[in-house]
PDB file of C-alpha atoms in Angstrom:
ATOM      1  CA  MET A   1      -0.112 -27.628   5.465  1.00 34.00           C
ATOM      2  CA  LYS A   2      -0.256 -26.531   9.234  1.00 35.00           C
ATOM      3  CA  THR A   3      -2.554 -25.611  11.055  1.00 34.00           C
ATOM      4  CA  ALA A   4      -1.860 -24.191  14.924  1.00 34.00           C
ATOM      5  CA  GLY A   5      -4.947 -22.177  16.550  1.00 34.00           C
ATOM      6  CA  LYS A   6      -5.849 -18.798  13.258  1.00 43.00           C
ATOM      7  CA  GLN A   7      -2.192 -19.435  11.337  1.00 47.00           C
ATOM      8  CA  MET A   8      -2.584 -21.292   8.794  1.00 48.00           C
ATOM      9  CA  THR A   9       1.085 -21.604   6.860  1.00 48.00           C
ATOM     10  CA  VAL A  10       1.536 -23.168   3.579  1.00 47.00           C
ATOM     11  CA  LYS A  11       5.414 -23.391   2.034  1.00 48.00           C
ATOM     12  CA  PRO A  12       6.456 -25.120  -1.483  1.00 42.00           C
ATOM     13  CA  GLU A  13       9.099 -28.029  -0.541  1.00 34.00           C
ATOM     14  CA  LEU A  14      10.927 -25.570  -4.083  1.00 34.00           C
ATOM     15  CA  SER A  15      11.162 -22.586  -2.078  1.00 40.00           C
ATOM     16  CA  ARG A  16      14.292 -22.046  -1.402  1.00 40.00           C
ATOM     17  CA  ARG A  17      16.583 -18.194  -1.373  1.00 48.00           C
ATOM     18  CA  LYS A  18      20.296 -18.399  -2.510  1.00 48.00           C
ATOM     19  CA  GLU A  19      22.815 -16.809  -1.509  1.00 43.00           C
ATOM     20  CA  ASN A  20      24.158 -13.228  -3.250  1.00 49.00           C
ATOM     21  CA  SER A  21      20.379 -13.156  -4.011  1.00 76.00           C
ATOM     22  CA  ARG A  22      18.797  -9.573  -4.390  1.00 93.00           C
ATOM     23  CA  PRO A  23      17.344  -8.665  -1.612  1.00 98.00           C
ATOM     24  CA  MET A  24      13.995  -9.931  -0.605  1.00 98.00           C
ATOM     25  CA  VAL A  25      10.779  -8.286  -0.947  1.00 99.00           C
ATOM     26  CA  SER A  26       8.274  -8.846   1.269  1.00 99.00           C
ATOM     27  CA  ILE A  27       4.048  -9.276  -0.545  1.00 99.00           C
ATOM     28  CA  ILE A  28       2.106  -8.818   1.838  1.00 99.00           C
ATOM     29  CA  ILE A  29      -1.403  -8.953   0.925  1.00 98.00           C
ATOM     30  CA  PRO A  30      -4.603  -8.561   2.591  1.00 96.00           C
ATOM     31  CA  GLY A  31      -7.782  -9.429   1.908  1.00 94.00           C
ATOM     32  CA  TYR A  32     -11.446 -10.478   2.924  1.00 94.00           C
ATOM     33  CA  ASN A  33     -13.833 -11.681   0.182  1.00 94.00           C
ATOM     34  CA  TYR A  34     -12.198 -11.038  -2.450  1.00 92.00           C
ATOM     35  CA  ARG A  35     -11.445 -13.791  -3.815  1.00 94.00           C
ATOM     36  CA  ARG A  36     -13.419 -12.855  -7.733  1.00 94.00           C
ATOM     37  CA  PHE A  37      -9.350 -10.860  -7.404  1.00 95.00           C
ATOM     38  CA  CYS A  38      -7.536 -13.247  -6.055  1.00 96.00           C
ATOM     39  CA  LYS A  39      -6.179 -14.009  -9.644  1.00 96.00           C
ATOM     40  CA  LYS A  40      -5.812 -11.214 -11.362  1.00 97.00           C
ATOM     41  CA  ARG A  41      -3.660 -10.909  -7.733  1.00 98.00           C
ATOM     42  CA  LEU A  42      -1.938 -12.557  -7.772  1.00 98.00           C
ATOM     43  CA  THR A  43      -0.181 -13.870 -11.433  1.00 97.00           C
ATOM     44  CA  SER A  44       0.243 -10.221 -11.823  1.00 98.00           C
ATOM     45  CA  ILE A  45       2.641 -10.736  -8.452  1.00 98.00           C
ATOM     46  CA  LEU A  46       4.510 -14.116  -9.967  1.00 97.00           C
ATOM     47  CA  ASP A  47       4.074 -12.660 -13.344  1.00 98.00           C
ATOM     48  CA  GLN A  48       6.835 -10.572 -12.441  1.00 98.00           C
ATOM     49  CA  THR A  49      10.576  -9.378 -13.659  1.00 98.00           C
ATOM     50  CA  TYR A  50      11.877  -8.688 -10.203  1.00 98.00           C
ATOM     51  CA  ARG A  51      11.663 -13.076  -8.374  1.00 96.00           C
ATOM     52  CA  ASP A  52      13.181 -12.166  -4.792  1.00 97.00           C
ATOM     53  CA  PHE A  53      10.201 -12.008  -2.307  1.00 97.00           C
ATOM     54  CA  GLU A  54       8.024 -14.098  -0.546  1.00 98.00           C
ATOM     55  CA  ILE A  55       4.499 -13.942  -0.842  1.00 98.00           C
ATOM     56  CA  ILE A  56       2.184 -13.483   2.930  1.00 98.00           C
ATOM     57  CA  LEU A  57      -1.573 -12.935   2.353  1.00 98.00           C
ATOM     58  CA  LEU A  58      -3.905 -12.684   5.267  1.00 97.00           C
ATOM     59  CA  ASP A  59      -6.623 -13.466   5.065  1.00 96.00           C
ATOM     60  CA  ASP A  60      -9.382 -12.022   7.307  1.00 95.00           C
ATOM     61  CA  ALA A  61     -12.318 -14.609   8.063  1.00 95.00           C
ATOM     62  CA  SER A  62     -13.586 -14.415   4.809  1.00 95.00           C
ATOM     63  CA  THR A  63     -16.221 -17.051   3.654  1.00 96.00           C
ATOM     64  CA  ASP A  64     -15.990 -17.044  -0.131  1.00 95.00           C
ATOM     65  CA  GLY A  65     -13.265 -19.638   0.444  1.00 95.00           C
ATOM     66  CA  SER A  66     -10.454 -16.802  -0.525  1.00 95.00           C
ATOM     67  CA  ALA A  67      -8.013 -18.063   1.308  1.00 95.00           C
ATOM     68  CA  ALA A  68      -7.816 -21.620  -0.534  1.00 96.00           C
ATOM     69  CA  TYR A  69      -8.249 -19.800  -3.496  1.00 95.00           C
ATOM     70  CA  GLY A  70      -5.490 -18.608  -3.315  1.00 96.00           C
ATOM     71  CA  GLU A  71      -3.260 -22.294  -1.751  1.00 95.00           C
ATOM     72  CA  LYS A  72      -4.445 -23.820  -5.223  1.00 94.00           C
ATOM     73  CA  LEU A  73      -3.293 -20.378  -7.034  1.00 95.00           C
ATOM     74  CA  LEU A  74       0.072 -20.684  -5.134  1.00 96.00           C
ATOM     75  CA  GLN A  75       0.944 -23.771  -5.119  1.00 93.00           C
ATOM     76  CA  GLY A  76       3.678 -25.233  -7.403  1.00 83.00           C
ATOM     77  CA  SER A  77       5.177 -21.519  -7.792  1.00 89.00           C
ATOM     78  CA  GLY A  78       8.326 -22.513  -6.675  1.00 87.00           C
ATOM     79  CA  LEU A  79       7.913 -19.547  -4.381  1.00 90.00           C
ATOM     80  CA  THR A  80       8.029 -18.332  -0.239  1.00 90.00           C
ATOM     81  CA  PHE A  81       4.593 -18.311   1.130  1.00 96.00           C
ATOM     82  CA  SER A  82       2.401 -18.173   3.934  1.00 97.00           C
ATOM     83  CA  ILE A  83      -1.205 -18.012   4.272  1.00 96.00           C
ATOM     84  CA  GLN A  84      -2.530 -16.273   7.432  1.00 96.00           C
ATOM     85  CA  ALA A  85      -6.189 -17.218   7.486  1.00 95.00           C
ATOM     86  CA  ASN A  86      -8.138 -15.315  10.846  1.00 95.00           C
ATOM     87  CA  LYS A  87     -10.764 -17.315  12.729  1.00 94.00           C
ATOM     88  CA  LYS A  88     -12.542 -14.243  13.598  1.00 95.00           C
ATOM     89  CA  ASN A  89     -12.551 -11.027  11.052  1.00 94.00           C
ATOM     90  CA  ALA A  90      -9.520  -8.148  13.015  1.00 92.00           C
ATOM     91  CA  GLY A  91     -12.105  -5.805  11.869  1.00 87.00           C
ATOM     92  CA  SER A  92      -9.119  -3.328  10.291  1.00 89.00           C
ATOM     93  CA  ALA A  93      -6.891  -4.024   8.300  1.00 92.00           C
ATOM     94  CA  PHE A  94      -4.135  -1.942   8.991  1.00 96.00           C
ATOM     95  CA  LEU A  95      -4.822  -4.236  11.934  1.00 96.00           C
ATOM     96  CA  GLN A  96      -3.809  -6.892   9.633  1.00 96.00           C
ATOM     97  CA  TRP A  97      -1.069  -5.091   7.514  1.00 97.00           C
ATOM     98  CA  GLN A  98       0.503  -4.758  10.731  1.00 98.00           C
ATOM     99  CA  LYS A  99      -0.064  -8.838  11.853  1.00 97.00           C
ATOM    100  CA  GLY A 100       1.942  -9.677   8.055  1.00 98.00           C
ATOM    101  CA  PHE A 101       4.667  -6.733   9.026  1.00 98.00           C
ATOM    102  CA  THR A 102       5.745  -8.466  12.140  1.00 98.00           C
ATOM    103  CA  LEU A 103       5.923 -12.181   9.751  1.00 98.00           C
ATOM    104  CA  ALA A 104       7.919  -9.893   6.741  1.00 98.00           C
ATOM    105  CA  LYS A 105      11.490 -11.090   7.081  1.00 98.00           C
ATOM    106  CA  GLY A 106      12.453  -9.253   3.404  1.00 98.00           C
ATOM    107  CA  LYS A 107      14.591  -5.786   3.756  1.00 99.00           C
ATOM    108  CA  TYR A 108      11.294  -3.944   1.297  1.00 99.00           C
ATOM    109  CA  VAL A 109       8.001  -4.775   2.920  1.00 99.00           C
ATOM    110  CA  TRP A 110       4.931  -4.146  -0.503  1.00 99.00           C
ATOM    111  CA  PHE A 111       0.678  -4.213   1.075  1.00 99.00           C
ATOM    112  CA  ALA A 112      -0.275  -5.526  -2.313  1.00 98.00           C
ATOM    113  CA  GLU A 113      -4.437  -5.372  -1.691  1.00 97.00           C
ATOM    114  CA  ALA A 114      -6.140  -7.958  -2.617  1.00 96.00           C
ATOM    115  CA  ASP A 115      -8.363  -6.437  -4.674  1.00 95.00           C
ATOM    116  CA  ASP A 116      -6.024  -4.408  -7.233  1.00 97.00           C
ATOM    117  CA  ALA A 117      -2.920  -5.866 -10.166  1.00 98.00           C
ATOM    118  CA  CYS A 118       0.383  -4.444 -10.900  1.00 98.00           C
ATOM    119  CA  HIS A 119       2.187  -4.656 -14.380  1.00 98.00           C
ATOM    120  CA  PRO A 120       5.311  -7.077 -14.797  1.00 99.00           C
ATOM    121  CA  GLU A 121       7.935  -4.287 -13.298  1.00 99.00           C
ATOM    122  CA  PHE A 122       6.829  -2.933 -10.561  1.00 99.00           C
ATOM    123  CA  LEU A 123       8.955  -4.393  -8.184  1.00 99.00           C
ATOM    124  CA  GLU A 124      11.564  -4.209 -10.481  1.00 99.00           C
ATOM    125  CA  LYS A 125      11.363  -0.497 -10.782  1.00 99.00           C
ATOM    126  CA  THR A 126      11.097   0.725  -7.129  1.00 99.00           C
ATOM    127  CA  VAL A 127      13.415  -2.072  -5.243  1.00 99.00           C
ATOM    128  CA  THR A 128      16.278  -0.160  -8.361  1.00 99.00           C
ATOM    129  CA  VAL A 129      15.273   2.904  -6.938  1.00 99.00           C
ATOM    130  CA  LEU A 130      15.265   2.069  -3.016  1.00 99.00           C
ATOM    131  CA  GLU A 131      18.522   0.584  -3.339  1.00 99.00           C
ATOM    132  CA  ARG A 132      19.692   3.303  -5.801  1.00 98.00           C
ATOM    133  CA  ASP A 133      19.247   5.790  -1.909  1.00 99.00           C
ATOM    134  CA  SER A 134      19.472   3.706   1.169  1.00 98.00           C
ATOM    135  CA  SER A 135      17.873   7.328   2.471  1.00 99.00           C
ATOM    136  CA  ILE A 136      15.291   6.730   0.519  1.00 99.00           C
ATOM    137  CA  ASN A 137      12.284   5.043   2.919  1.00 99.00           C
ATOM    138  CA  LEU A 138       9.407   5.271   0.724  1.00 99.00           C
ATOM    139  CA  ALA A 139       8.742   4.869  -3.410  1.00 99.00           C
ATOM    140  CA  TYR A 140       5.840   4.695  -4.871  1.00 98.00           C
ATOM    141  CA  THR A 141       5.107   4.476  -8.549  1.00 98.00           C
ATOM    142  CA  ALA A 142       1.807   6.421 -10.437  1.00 96.00           C
ATOM    143  CA  SER A 143      -1.216   4.477 -11.204  1.00 96.00           C
ATOM    144  CA  ALA A 144      -3.697   3.851 -13.474  1.00 95.00           C
ATOM    145  CA  VAL A 145      -7.222   2.722 -12.506  1.00 94.00           C
ATOM    146  CA  ILE A 146      -9.381  -0.527 -13.670  1.00 95.00           C
ATOM    147  CA  ASN A 147     -12.491  -1.839 -13.273  1.00 92.00           C
ATOM    148  CA  GLU A 148     -14.258  -4.405 -11.651  1.00 91.00           C
ATOM    149  CA  LYS A 149     -14.199  -6.177 -15.553  1.00 91.00           C
ATOM    150  CA  ASN A 150     -10.799  -5.047 -15.859  1.00 92.00           C
ATOM    151  CA  HIS A 151     -11.348  -2.529 -18.002  1.00 94.00           C
ATOM    152  CA  LEU A 152      -8.829   0.846 -17.491  1.00 94.00           C
ATOM    153  CA  VAL A 153     -10.966   4.430 -16.335  1.00 92.00           C
ATOM    154  CA  PHE A 154      -7.659   6.113 -15.680  1.00 88.00           C
ATOM    155  CA  PRO A 155      -4.332   6.195 -17.033  1.00 87.00           C
ATOM    156  CA  ASP A 156      -2.788   8.388 -14.676  1.00 85.00           C
ATOM    157  CA  PHE A 157      -4.918   8.232 -11.367  1.00 76.00           C
ATOM    158  CA  TYR A 158      -2.243  11.063 -10.021  1.00 72.00           C
ATOM    159  CA  LYS A 159      -2.075  13.299 -12.032  1.00 73.00           C
ATOM    160  CA  ARG A 160      -6.706  13.334 -12.661  1.00 69.00           C
ATOM    161  CA  LEU A 161      -6.229  13.564  -8.588  1.00 71.00           C
ATOM    162  CA  HIS A 162      -3.523  15.788  -8.129  1.00 77.00           C
ATOM    163  CA  GLY A 163      -4.189  18.454 -10.238  1.00 79.00           C
ATOM    164  CA  PHE A 164      -5.293  20.726  -7.340  1.00 84.00           C
ATOM    165  CA  ILE A 165      -1.772  20.490  -5.911  1.00 91.00           C
ATOM    166  CA  SER A 166       0.690  20.698  -8.084  1.00 90.00           C
ATOM    167  CA  THR A 167       0.471  21.207 -12.555  1.00 88.00           C
ATOM    168  CA  THR A 168       3.773  19.948 -13.014  1.00 91.00           C
ATOM    169  CA  LYS A 169       5.090  17.852  -9.278  1.00 92.00           C
ATOM    170  CA  TRP A 170       3.843  14.275 -10.806  1.00 92.00           C
ATOM    171  CA  ASN A 171       4.433  15.290 -14.477  1.00 92.00           C
ATOM    172  CA  GLY A 172       7.991  13.268 -13.638  1.00 95.00           C
ATOM    173  CA  ASP A 173      10.049  10.966 -11.694  1.00 98.00           C
ATOM    174  CA  TYR A 174      11.746  12.557  -8.477  1.00 98.00           C
ATOM    175  CA  VAL A 175      12.853  12.165  -5.523  1.00 99.00           C
ATOM    176  CA  ASN A 176      12.503  14.184  -2.286  1.00 99.00           C
ATOM    177  CA  ASP A 177      12.892  15.001   1.299  1.00 99.00           C
ATOM    178  CA  GLY A 178      10.370  13.260   3.270  1.00 99.00           C
ATOM    179  CA  THR A 179       9.765  17.020   5.393  1.00 99.00           C
ATOM    180  CA  ARG A 180       9.599  18.624   2.107  1.00 99.00           C
ATOM    181  CA  GLU A 181       7.418  15.956   0.746  1.00 98.00           C
ATOM    182  CA  ILE A 182       5.212  16.561   3.668  1.00 99.00           C
ATOM    183  CA  ARG A 183       4.456  20.858   3.662  1.00 98.00           C
ATOM    184  CA  GLU A 184       4.150  20.556   0.417  1.00 97.00           C
ATOM    185  CA  SER A 185       1.901  17.936  -0.908  1.00 96.00           C
ATOM    186  CA  LEU A 186       1.692  14.911   1.843  1.00 97.00           C
ATOM    187  CA  PHE A 187       0.016  16.988   5.007  1.00 98.00           C
ATOM    188  CA  ILE A 188      -3.520  18.293   2.108  1.00 97.00           C
ATOM    189  CA  MET A 189      -4.195  15.339   1.771  1.00 94.00           C
ATOM    190  CA  ASN A 190      -3.190  11.747   1.265  1.00 95.00           C
ATOM    191  CA  THR A 191      -1.354  11.863  -1.762  1.00 95.00           C
ATOM    192  CA  ILE A 192      -0.493   8.353  -1.845  1.00 94.00           C
ATOM    193  CA  PRO A 193      -4.060   7.097  -2.438  1.00 84.00           C
ATOM    194  CA  ASN A 194      -3.868   3.857  -3.050  1.00 93.00           C
ATOM    195  CA  ALA A 195      -1.074   0.838  -0.864  1.00 96.00           C
ATOM    196  CA  SER A 196      -0.865  -0.850  -3.578  1.00 98.00           C
ATOM    197  CA  ALA A 197       1.626   1.522  -5.440  1.00 98.00           C
ATOM    198  CA  VAL A 198       3.876   1.705  -2.290  1.00 99.00           C
ATOM    199  CA  VAL A 199       6.924  -0.214  -0.991  1.00 99.00           C
ATOM    200  CA  MET A 200       8.820   1.234   2.374  1.00 99.00           C
ATOM    201  CA  ARG A 201      12.255  -0.229   3.338  1.00 99.00           C
ATOM    202  CA  SER A 202      11.529  -2.237   6.382  1.00 99.00           C
ATOM    203  CA  ASP A 203      13.911  -1.330   9.414  1.00 99.00           C
ATOM    204  CA  ALA A 204      12.843   1.956   8.232  1.00 99.00           C
ATOM    205  CA  LEU A 205       9.126   1.722   9.513  1.00 99.00           C
ATOM    206  CA  ARG A 206      10.544  -0.589  11.909  1.00 98.00           C
ATOM    207  CA  LYS A 207      12.588   2.073  13.721  1.00 98.00           C
ATOM    208  CA  THR A 208       8.933   4.144  13.275  1.00 97.00           C
ATOM    209  CA  GLY A 209       7.011   1.910  14.463  1.00 96.00           C
ATOM    210  CA  GLY A 210       6.020  -0.406  12.028  1.00 97.00           C
ATOM    211  CA  ILE A 211       1.455   0.244  11.098  1.00 97.00           C
ATOM    212  CA  ASN A 212      -0.426   2.956  12.260  1.00 96.00           C
ATOM    213  CA  GLN A 213      -3.505   1.117  13.678  1.00 95.00           C
ATOM    214  CA  LYS A 214      -5.121   3.997  15.351  1.00 94.00           C
ATOM    215  CA  PHE A 215      -7.013   5.094  12.241  1.00 94.00           C
ATOM    216  CA  ILE A 216     -10.072   2.701  10.258  1.00 91.00           C
ATOM    217  CA  LEU A 217      -9.339   4.479   6.969  1.00 92.00           C
ATOM    218  CA  SER A 218      -6.110   6.451   7.744  1.00 94.00           C
ATOM    219  CA  GLY A 219      -3.608   4.593   9.471  1.00 96.00           C
ATOM    220  CA  ASP A 220      -1.142   4.141   5.724  1.00 97.00           C
ATOM    221  CA  TRP A 221      -1.321   8.314   5.767  1.00 97.00           C
ATOM    222  CA  MET A 222      -0.382   8.635   9.056  1.00 98.00           C
ATOM    223  CA  THR A 223       2.187   5.575   8.668  1.00 98.00           C
ATOM    224  CA  TYR A 224       3.526   7.338   5.464  1.00 99.00           C
ATOM    225  CA  LEU A 225       3.937  11.034   7.480  1.00 98.00           C
ATOM    226  CA  THR A 226       5.026   9.222  10.147  1.00 98.00           C
ATOM    227  CA  LEU A 227       8.219   7.856   7.630  1.00 98.00           C
ATOM    228  CA  LEU A 228       8.593  10.081   6.691  1.00 99.00           C
ATOM    229  CA  ARG A 229      10.488  12.086   8.583  1.00 98.00           C
ATOM    230  CA  SER A 230      13.532  10.418   8.801  1.00 97.00           C
ATOM    231  CA  GLY A 231      14.051   9.619   4.973  1.00 98.00           C
ATOM    232  CA  LYS A 232      13.629  10.203   1.105  1.00 99.00           C
ATOM    233  CA  VAL A 233      10.338   8.940  -1.067  1.00 99.00           C
ATOM    234  CA  ALA A 234      11.079   8.240  -4.395  1.00 99.00           C
ATOM    235  CA  TYR A 235       8.692   9.007  -7.273  1.00 98.00           C
ATOM    236  CA  ILE A 236       8.038   6.631 -10.328  1.00 98.00           C
ATOM    237  CA  ASP A 237       6.124   8.089 -13.041  1.00 96.00           C
ATOM    238  CA  ARG A 238       4.892   5.232 -14.513  1.00 96.00           C
ATOM    239  CA  PRO A 239       1.275   3.581 -13.941  1.00 96.00           C
ATOM    240  CA  LEU A 240       2.653   0.389 -13.337  1.00 98.00           C
ATOM    241  CA  ASN A 241       0.126  -0.210 -10.441  1.00 98.00           C
ATOM    242  CA  TYR A 242      -3.513  -1.013 -11.306  1.00 97.00           C
ATOM    243  CA  ASN A 243      -5.573   0.603  -8.385  1.00 95.00           C
ATOM    244  CA  ARG A 244      -9.185  -0.946  -8.699  1.00 94.00           C
ATOM    245  CA  LEU A 245     -12.028   0.562  -7.979  1.00 88.00           C
ATOM    246  CA  HIS A 246     -15.556  -0.683  -7.192  1.00 78.00           C
ATOM    247  CA  THR A 247     -18.204  -0.404  -4.112  1.00 70.00           C
ATOM    248  CA  GLU A 248     -17.115  -2.818  -1.597  1.00 65.00           C
ATOM    249  CA  ARG A 249     -13.647  -0.448  -0.712  1.00 62.00           C
ATOM    250  CA  ILE A 250     -13.070  -0.114   2.472  1.00 58.00           C
ATOM    251  CA  THR A 251     -12.722   3.946   0.686  1.00 56.00           C
ATOM    252  CA  HIS A 252     -15.737   3.961  -1.094  1.00 51.00           C
ATOM    253  CA  ARG A 253     -17.715   2.770   2.345  1.00 58.00           C
ATOM    254  CA  TYR A 254     -15.922   5.868   4.710  1.00 54.00           C
ATOM    255  CA  GLU A 255     -16.004   8.214   1.045  1.00 63.00           C
ATOM    256  CA  HIS A 256     -16.529  12.222   2.749  1.00 59.00           C
ATOM    257  CA  SER A 257     -17.837  10.203   5.782  1.00 72.00           C
ATOM    258  CA  GLU A 258     -17.769  11.301   9.233  1.00 86.00           C
ATOM    259  CA  VAL A 259     -14.882   9.169   9.931  1.00 87.00           C
ATOM    260  CA  TYR A 260     -13.002  10.263   7.176  1.00 88.00           C
ATOM    261  CA  PHE A 261     -12.805  14.098   8.059  1.00 91.00           C
ATOM    262  CA  THR A 262     -12.583  13.249  12.157  1.00 94.00           C
ATOM    263  CA  GLU A 263      -8.617  11.564  10.623  1.00 95.00           C
ATOM    264  CA  SER A 264      -8.702  14.270   8.424  1.00 95.00           C
ATOM    265  CA  LEU A 265      -8.477  16.374  11.470  1.00 96.00           C
ATOM    266  CA  SER A 266      -6.676  14.201  13.780  1.00 97.00           C
ATOM    267  CA  ILE A 267      -3.637  14.104  11.662  1.00 97.00           C
ATOM    268  CA  ALA A 268      -3.981  17.550  10.060  1.00 97.00           C
ATOM    269  CA  ARG A 269      -3.316  18.185  14.303  1.00 97.00           C
ATOM    270  CA  HIS A 270      -0.848  16.057  15.100  1.00 97.00           C
ATOM    271  CA  VAL A 271       1.156  16.764  11.724  1.00 98.00           C
ATOM    272  CA  LEU A 272       0.796  20.453  13.442  1.00 98.00           C
ATOM    273  CA  ASP A 273       1.738  20.008  16.702  1.00 98.00           C
ATOM    274  CA  SER A 274       5.199  18.323  15.150  1.00 96.00           C
ATOM    275  CA  MET A 275       6.033  20.669  12.676  1.00 98.00           C
ATOM    276  CA  SER A 276       6.146  23.571  10.947  1.00 98.00           C
ATOM    277  CA  ILE A 277       3.577  23.894   7.988  1.00 98.00           C
ATOM    278  CA  PRO A 278       3.471  27.091   4.675  1.00 98.00           C
ATOM    279  CA  ALA A 279       0.660  28.354   4.755  1.00 98.00           C
ATOM    280  CA  ALA A 280      -0.501  27.879   1.122  1.00 96.00           C
ATOM    281  CA  SER A 281      -0.648  24.612   2.583  1.00 97.00           C
ATOM    282  CA  LYS A 282      -2.073  25.314   5.522  1.00 97.00           C
ATOM    283  CA  THR A 283      -4.815  27.143   2.427  1.00 97.00           C
ATOM    284  CA  LYS A 284      -5.197  24.314   1.141  1.00 95.00           C
ATOM    285  CA  TYR A 285      -5.494  22.038   3.425  1.00 96.00           C
ATOM    286  CA  LEU A 286      -9.268  23.242   4.302  1.00 95.00           C
ATOM    287  CA  GLU A 287      -9.767  23.905   0.544  1.00 93.00           C
ATOM    288  CA  ASN A 288      -9.693  20.259  -0.154  1.00 90.00           C
ATOM    289  CA  ILE A 289     -12.120  19.788   3.826  1.00 91.00           C
ATOM    290  CA  PHE A 290     -14.433  21.960   2.645  1.00 88.00           C
ATOM    291  CA  ASN A 291     -14.490  20.513  -1.143  1.00 85.00           C
ATOM    292  CA  CYS A 292     -15.107  17.130   0.592  1.00 83.00           C
ATOM    293  CA  ILE A 293     -17.833  18.227   2.559  1.00 80.00           C
ATOM    294  CA  ARG A 294     -19.666  19.922  -0.398  1.00 78.00           C
ATOM    295  CA  CYS A 295     -19.211  16.481  -1.591  1.00 74.00           C
ATOM    296  CA  ALA A 296     -20.890  14.440   1.216  1.00 66.00           C
ATOM    297  CA  ARG A 297     -23.423  17.182   0.793  1.00 59.00           C
TER     298      ARG A 297
END
């Protein structure tokens, strides 16, 4: 173990990447006080059928021993991993994302949030799609929803959430032009509400400026919007991501809050200033905002 300032790095001796192996995925795991979910998260990663990856665990000054527990679980795995432990809380999840991304060496990057989990074939399926077409900048899968006890709550989050936008769009795999995706759906709302379902092309993400760090809640949404201006999006209609709902999630704390509305309007202005949006999508955006206002009352 090496400790230098705010950084703690651990690399098992068994970690060696073979030449001519499949493309590496950088798995960035940001978390704060999620020790109780750590075992499920890491086990679901270690059980992946796709094995060419590095793990970057980001601990944002947790007080529950998350970093040490994560190290214990990863030791002896034979996989490349590092633990970046802050001494002081960064105050922003997206600052942590960008920190992890600057350390990433993989062709692809996956922000696997510490409280979520996944199916063993998650990486196998997403990387296969990305490798098939170099113009795809982002691939994501359907998501099941689990609770704090790992019990299934909803088998398919997208179909439940996005019927308002389309009753058919998420009924099968698709590849779409990024600009078209924005105009049809991603402008209306963040149609990829759980980042753990997403794998992105690293070089494309770097070219578009990396992770947007200006928002408390919507940095992921803005990052996707920027990334898809220069490439395609692919959707895999299998719930290979397990999105965990619990009261301590940042999305739960800020749902239908002033922060939510302020950031949503800021993003809408940005998109409208930079590209044309169909009238039907503008109407649906406003309908969604009004629905959220009614829920917040």
